[in-house]
Amino acid sequence: MGLFFVSPQIFAQIKQKTTSDIVLPAKKIKSSADSLKIKKDSIPESTLKVPLFHEAEDYSEEDIQNKYLKLYNHAHIKYGDIDLKAGVIYVDLNKKEVYAGRIPDSLGHPSQRPVFKQGNTETENDSIRFNFKTKKALVWNTYTRQGEFGMNSEVLKKYNDSVIFVKNIKFTTSTDREHPEYYFLAHKAKIVPGKKIVIGTTQMWIEDVATPLVIPFGFFPLTESRTSGFLMPTFADTKYGYALTNGGFYWAINPYADLQATGDIFTNGSYGLQLKSRYFKRYKFSGDIGFKYLNRIEQELPTFVQNNQWKITWQHRRDGKSDPLSNFSAHVDFGSSKYYRDSYNYADILNTDKRLSNEFGSSISYQKRMADLPVNYALNLNHTQNVNTGRLDLTLPQFNLSVSRLYPFAKNGMKNNAFQRINFTYSFDAQQRISTTDSLFFTKGMWKGSKLAAKHTLPISTTVKLFKYFNLQPQIQYTEVWAFQTVEKSWDPNLNNGDGGEVITEKKGFKSFRNISTSANLSTTLYGTYLFGQQHVLQGIRHTINLGLNAAYTPIFDRFIKHYYNSTDHKTVEYTIFDGGLYGKPNTLSSKSLFLNMSNSFEAKIKKADGKSKKIRFLTATTGYNFLADSLKINKINLSSTATITQGFTVNMHALYDFYALNNNGQDIDQFAWEKGQGLGRIQTFSLTTSYQFNNRTFAKKNKNANKNKETSALYNNPIKWQISLNYNFNYKNKAYNPNSPNFNEIGTHSVSFSGDLNFSPSWKIRYQSGYDFVNKGFTFTQFSFYRDLKSWQMSFTWNPFEPSYWYFKINIKSSVLQGIKYDKRKEPFKKFF
């Protein structure tokens, strides 16, 4: 099959411009301006099976006798699922072949390259020869995209719809067709569209420079859907030596789930196994679950230390549209403490919160809201873990049922008086709590000391309006606790080398107790406003006083009180069998209180630069007075302020002020400070935090003509984008409350920190985080990250300059198909190669 070049000279005799359809019927022809319909039995086997649409901008020539068609300038034909556009097209109906090529433009340069479409396949070429009966084709200088790959081939021979043979093919994930940043050059290749590329000897080129990276053969998947197959391992340089990582198998189970099994092997003898599965159901749910097992050798031979590390993760999300009355969610991050302390990868290095955190947690929750009843219930599983101590706290499970507030005496929803406003709610909470260590997890020892209990709560209240401005809210609350473990206490004088000690014996079995509490709260609100005028920056100040008088009474339930005798100190010790329970213990002391609570808040109305006004709550002060207390009746003044000074600038302040004098041990006594010569009182604690966030747009002036000149290159005229977050943190505790602690530091925290990012251009990004601790006289956690977008490549560098110092460099291809082609290097302490 030879090459056919179509020249404009063959159309020189044709002067007219036409657009029409053509078929060659045996008996009868019926045509129109746009389409042609032919009876199927009137077409012999030698003619077209379906209508052929064609058009051209300059002219077309139709020869029914010789069965050919010629089109010139923006030529276009459609035949079945075939769509072809080119500068010039020649159709030979005798051979069932189409020839297409380019034509010169006004400057004599080739233009209007043929674009061939069939089904989901599209190619752009210099010239084409195609048989629309056998579907075979011969194409020169072809460009096409299959999945993430763009391919340029010198000669392409299409054997059928399933197989394409190529000579001298360049394939790349770069979107720059003419000058790709990199490409792989293969002299021979076989393409199965939508499935795979099989290549012979292939060499990698970067910026048109040959590299020594040569492979004898290769295989690249092209499927857009998931396909099962082997995962090639990647080389890595780690603190456990050189390694081959993430090699294994990927299994596309079905359209809704998959499974990936991979492994790592290190030159010092360590190894790792990973399992990960994803699942998805449209409009229902989605999630992923993973398991990692690591066998680590920590020291060199012959006195090596071997330990096992593991981690389980699970993320489950429910689509809210699937069932608005219920929800199921899961967030599981659970593993051995040593895994979190010793094992991290590149993603963890960039995740500052993950590196600095000592605690991890998990939660699995199911909630249900009844459609026809005011009832909600939930089932939860929770876990918290401290990786430094190895402590695990598990709640397996926790069940909660609640009834929404009901007004049993309200008629038709009307609540006009105190009787109709009587309301109640109900809640039931049950849980089993386990406290253990990760070393005992999955063993019988983890259940030692576990606790199981349940609690019922029933509050009943109403609201009474008094004298128009006062609200009275009486309430009574009934609580019942079910416990399935109780304790018995005794004194053993032989413990602790004869000093004696308390002995606690845990007993299984069902026990219960009840508590009742009553209260009444009388409240009102006072307002004071002073206006300076709309013309002033400070337009007004508002003072709000919330007053509340609360009376409470809790009766004693002394039948639950037990005693044992401390023979060492010669005293009787009081306890209950419910001590240390999940929901507390019975009231062993009767309590009465009459408490006056006062809260003051101050707000300012300030005029902004644009003429609008905004409100700032700059101070809140609360205190109280307990009339029935035998001493220290006045509460400490609690001062707080949260104010947004300007956009992005916030200030938070909290202070605790004490009126009473202190004894030599730093404890309050029932005398005022001025009575003991200690001044008017003292600040017990004080904290101040400020933050200011601003960026390149914060101080920029608005330019009304900013949108008029956007034609220039964004790469060189792109504005430098940046953002900075400044934070100041100060915490003070008065040493007068800790006089016997010689190492006590009044200023517990005093630091300034900053973080942000800087984009020099759309391709360059820098992220940074640092600060200074004035107490410890050193830098806080400091990290710099540099990122460079290299079009189809990306480069990153992460650096921590202070101890524990590290750095990580990586350059790789962006495409997930070629993610194994990378170079990375890292510096880590205690590195072991063998």
XYZ file of N, CA and C in Angstrom, residues 300-427:
384
model
N 22.233 -2.500 64.472
C 23.021 -3.323 63.571
C 23.357 -4.662 64.216
N 23.672 -5.612 63.344
C 24.080 -6.927 63.825
C 25.379 -6.815 64.607
N 25.680 -7.673 65.579
C 24.855 -8.860 65.915
C 23.828 -8.591 67.007
N 23.900 -7.418 67.643
C 22.991 -7.118 68.769
C 21.843 -6.246 68.282
N 21.106 -6.770 67.321
C 20.012 -5.974 66.777
C 18.770 -6.094 67.649
N 17.906 -5.091 67.526
C 16.621 -5.073 68.232
C 15.520 -5.092 67.186
N 14.634 -6.057 67.302
C 13.554 -6.223 66.329
C 12.224 -5.912 66.998
N 11.381 -5.136 66.331
C 10.056 -4.844 66.876
C 9.024 -4.846 65.768
N 7.810 -5.104 66.166
C 6.691 -5.143 65.226
C 5.822 -3.905 65.419
N 5.431 -3.301 64.322
C 4.586 -2.112 64.344
C 3.408 -2.343 63.407
N 2.264 -1.772 63.752
C 1.073 -1.969 62.933
C 0.171 -0.749 63.023
N -0.694 -0.641 62.047
C -1.621 0.486 61.991
C -2.863 0.068 61.207
N -4.023 0.499 61.709
C -5.305 0.259 61.037
C -5.968 1.603 60.781
N -6.428 1.836 59.573
C -7.152 3.055 59.229
C -8.461 2.693 58.537
N -9.457 3.520 58.766
C -10.763 3.322 58.115
C -11.468 4.668 58.040
N -11.895 5.025 56.863
C -12.689 6.226 56.644
C -13.974 5.819 55.921
N -15.102 6.185 56.515
C -16.395 5.866 55.895
C -17.263 7.115 55.912
N -17.839 7.423 54.746
C -18.694 8.605 54.610
C -20.033 8.178 54.014
N -21.080 8.677 54.613
C -22.442 8.370 54.159
C -22.980 9.559 53.393
N -23.569 9.317 52.245
C -24.197 10.381 51.475
C -25.480 10.806 52.188
N -25.573 12.096 52.530
C -26.729 12.580 53.278
C -28.044 12.404 52.550
N -27.988 12.314 51.206
C -29.235 12.153 50.444
C -29.767 10.732 50.498
N -28.946 9.772 50.942
C -29.417 8.387 50.943
C -30.482 8.154 52.007
N -30.326 8.779 53.190
C -31.315 8.639 54.256
C -31.165 9.833 55.186
N -32.048 10.834 55.088
C -31.895 12.034 55.931
C -32.147 11.782 57.406
N -32.698 10.634 57.769
C -33.015 10.363 59.160
C -31.921 9.587 59.884
N -30.901 9.118 59.181
C -29.854 8.349 59.832
C -28.515 8.665 59.191
N -27.465 8.339 59.906
C -26.127 8.570 59.392
C -25.159 7.595 60.037
N -24.228 7.115 59.241
C -23.163 6.246 59.734
C -21.839 6.800 59.240
N -20.896 6.988 60.152
C -19.592 7.522 59.774
C -18.515 6.820 60.585
N -17.315 6.807 60.043
C -16.192 6.172 60.727
C -14.920 6.925 60.412
N -14.149 7.161 61.450
C -12.803 7.702 61.323
C -11.912 6.939 62.285
N -11.134 6.013 61.743
C -10.299 5.140 62.562
C -8.837 5.393 62.216
N -8.057 5.712 63.223
C -6.607 5.875 63.095
C -6.004 5.227 64.330
N -5.652 3.945 64.195
C -5.333 3.129 65.355
C -4.115 2.282 65.054
N -3.172 2.238 65.971
C -1.980 1.434 65.739
C -1.095 1.396 66.967
N 0.026 0.719 66.817
C 0.979 0.648 67.917
C 1.662 1.996 68.083
N 1.964 2.352 69.323
C 2.573 3.656 69.601
C 3.907 3.806 68.886
N 4.672 2.735 68.787
C 5.984 2.823 68.152
C 5.859 3.131 66.674
N 4.763 2.706 66.057
C 4.564 3.040 64.647
C 4.505 4.549 64.469
N 3.729 5.225 65.308
C 3.579 6.679 65.178
C 4.862 7.409 65.569
N 5.632 6.839 66.501
C 6.855 7.527 66.915
C 7.963 7.389 65.883
N 8.071 6.217 65.256
C 9.248 5.922 64.445
C 9.000 5.920 62.951
N 7.766 5.733 62.536
C 7.501 5.540 61.115
C 6.792 6.742 60.547
N 7.396 7.349 59.567
C 6.740 8.414 58.829
C 7.314 8.439 57.425
N 6.532 8.981 56.509
C 6.977 9.071 55.130
C 6.936 10.524 54.693
N 7.056 10.742 53.392
C 7.132 12.103 52.880
C 5.873 12.892 53.194
N 4.706 12.258 53.072
C 3.457 12.969 53.372
C 3.412 13.401 54.825
N 3.947 12.560 55.739
C 3.945 12.921 57.148
C 4.879 14.086 57.432
N 5.979 14.175 56.684
C 6.902 15.283 56.875
C 6.209 16.604 56.576
N 5.408 16.648 55.531
C 4.717 17.877 55.173
C 3.554 18.162 56.112
N 3.025 17.132 56.775
C 1.900 17.305 57.690
C 2.448 17.676 59.063
N 2.541 18.976 59.328
C 3.140 19.449 60.581
C 2.332 18.990 61.784
N 1.011 19.075 61.702
C 0.176 18.680 62.834
C 0.397 17.223 63.200
N 0.581 16.388 62.191
C 0.770 14.964 62.444
C 2.110 14.695 63.112
N 3.141 15.441 62.718
C 4.467 15.236 63.301
C 4.526 15.714 64.750
N 3.784 16.775 65.080
C 3.875 17.361 66.407
C 2.856 16.787 67.378
N 1.922 15.990 66.906
C 0.864 15.481 67.777
C 1.324 14.215 68.492
N 0.948 14.103 69.767
C 1.248 12.910 70.553
C 0.019 12.036 70.768
N -1.142 12.522 70.378
C -2.365 11.771 70.612
C -3.135 11.585 69.310
N -3.735 10.421 69.190
C -4.563 10.090 68.034
C -5.868 9.495 68.542
N -6.875 9.584 67.730
C -8.178 9.089 68.147
C -8.964 8.507 66.995
N -9.994 7.750 67.355
C -10.878 7.134 66.378
C -12.308 7.240 66.873
N -13.223 7.238 65.923
C -14.642 7.246 66.281
C -15.438 6.560 65.186
N -16.362 5.723 65.613
C -17.328 5.080 64.716
C -18.707 5.384 65.288
N -19.567 5.959 64.458
C -20.826 6.469 64.993
C -21.988 6.146 64.064
N -23.097 5.804 64.696
C -24.366 5.643 63.969
C -25.437 6.444 64.695
N -26.122 7.342 63.979
C -27.188 8.155 64.563
C -28.496 7.894 63.817
N -29.572 7.924 64.556
C -30.894 7.687 63.986
C -31.895 8.635 64.617
N -32.675 9.285 63.779
C -33.747 10.167 64.246
C -35.073 9.569 63.804
N -35.962 9.335 64.774
C -37.251 8.726 64.467
C -38.126 9.735 63.731
N -38.784 9.271 62.687
C -39.568 10.181 61.851
C -40.832 10.662 62.556
N -41.508 9.788 63.283
C -42.804 10.129 63.871
C -42.745 10.330 65.380
N -41.557 10.226 65.964
C -41.418 10.372 67.412
C -40.286 11.351 67.720
N -40.366 12.081 68.828
C -39.289 13.012 69.199
C -38.122 12.278 69.863
N -37.649 11.215 69.231
C -36.638 10.349 69.821
C -35.435 10.254 68.882
N -34.257 10.410 69.432
C -33.002 10.206 68.714
C -32.163 9.194 69.484
N -31.430 8.379 68.756
C -30.500 7.496 69.443
C -29.225 7.378 68.617
N -28.146 7.027 69.305
C -26.837 6.949 68.659
C -26.031 5.833 69.308
N -25.197 5.198 68.503
C -24.278 4.169 68.965
C -22.872 4.579 68.542
N -21.941 4.659 69.499
C -20.597 5.161 69.220
C -19.543 4.211 69.746
N -18.452 4.122 68.995
C -17.237 3.444 69.432
C -16.118 4.480 69.348
N -15.369 4.672 70.438
C -14.337 5.709 70.474
C -13.034 5.155 71.018
N -11.956 5.810 70.641
C -10.624 5.404 71.100
C -9.717 6.619 71.101
N -8.932 6.780 72.134
C -7.876 7.778 72.188
C -6.588 7.077 72.584
N -5.481 7.588 72.065
C -4.198 6.918 72.245
C -3.098 7.946 72.407
N -2.268 7.777 73.427
C -1.092 8.608 73.628
C 0.124 7.806 73.193
N 0.826 8.273 72.158
C 1.920 7.497 71.583
C 3.175 7.562 72.443
N 3.257 8.528 73.350
C 4.425 8.598 74.226
C 4.327 7.606 75.381
N 3.145 7.510 75.983
C 2.961 6.606 77.122
C 2.426 5.241 76.708
N 1.867 5.138 75.495
C 1.264 3.879 75.064
C -0.105 3.617 75.655
N -0.703 4.590 76.319
C -1.992 4.408 76.976
C -3.124 4.430 75.955
N -4.085 3.517 76.151
C -5.272 3.426 75.300
C -6.511 3.591 76.160
N -7.418 4.437 75.729
C -8.729 4.576 76.356
C -9.774 4.248 75.305
N -10.541 3.207 75.558
C -11.524 2.713 74.597
C -12.919 2.808 75.190
N -13.869 3.200 74.369
C -15.283 3.157 74.724
C -15.949 2.193 73.759
N -16.273 1.003 74.252
C -16.763 -0.086 73.395
C -17.975 -0.748 74.045
N -19.190 -0.309 73.706
C -19.550 0.868 72.939
C -20.128 1.922 73.868
N -20.725 2.966 73.282
C -21.509 3.949 74.014
C -22.838 4.125 73.290
N -23.925 3.939 74.052
C -25.271 4.072 73.483
C -25.973 5.244 74.146
N -26.585 6.092 73.350
C -27.285 7.251 73.878
C -28.652 7.345 73.233
N -29.668 7.528 74.069
C -31.042 7.737 73.600
C -31.564 8.999 74.263
N -32.161 9.869 73.486
C -32.670 11.132 74.028
C -34.054 11.423 73.469
N -34.853 12.037 74.314
C -36.193 12.482 73.922
C -36.176 14.007 73.907
N -36.612 14.587 72.818
C -36.621 16.042 72.690
C -37.583 16.657 73.698
N -37.403 17.953 73.931
C -38.201 18.655 74.942
C -39.697 18.563 74.605
N -40.474 18.166 75.599
C -41.918 18.011 75.440
C -42.643 18.929 76.417
N -43.776 19.483 75.956
C -44.655 20.326 76.772
C -45.986 19.595 76.901
N -46.145 18.759 77.904
C -47.349 17.902 77.974
C -48.637 18.668 78.223
N -48.578 19.901 78.765
C -49.797 20.623 79.114
C -50.089 21.775 78.146
N -49.279 21.894 77.116
C -49.532 22.947 76.122
C -50.672 22.507 75.210
N -51.611 23.409 74.977
C -52.750 23.107 74.125
C -52.519 23.713 72.739
N -52.509 22.820 71.748
C -52.310 23.243 70.358
C -51.023 24.063 70.186
N -50.017 23.691 70.978
C -48.741 24.380 70.877
C -48.672 25.702 71.590
N -49.739 26.140 72.246
C -49.762 27.420 72.940
C -49.186 27.258 74.351
N -48.249 28.156 74.720
C -47.611 28.129 76.051
C -47.745 29.528 76.650
N -48.955 29.818 77.148
C -49.267 31.173 77.607
C -49.021 31.382 79.102
N -48.897 30.320 79.873
C -48.708 30.485 81.313
C -47.679 29.468 81.797
N -47.341 29.577 83.076
C -46.308 28.718 83.641
C -46.691 27.247 83.591
N -47.991 26.949 83.772
C -48.429 25.560 83.742
C -48.249 24.968 82.345
N -48.635 25.726 81.326
C -48.483 25.236 79.963
C -47.016 25.173 79.528
N -46.147 25.915 80.233
C -44.720 25.902 79.869
C -43.938 24.831 80.624
N -44.591 24.016 81.421
C -43.913 22.890 82.068
C -43.402 21.943 80.981
N -42.134 21.597 81.064
C -41.528 20.763 80.028
C -40.551 19.788 80.660
N -40.225 18.756 79.916
C -39.238 17.788 80.383
C -38.512 17.191 79.187
N -37.353 16.686 79.458
C -36.592 15.908 78.482
C -36.129 14.639 79.177
N -35.650 13.681 78.390
C -35.156 12.433 78.959
C -33.952 11.975 78.139
N -32.951 11.460 78.845
C -31.789 10.903 78.156
C -31.318 9.663 78.872
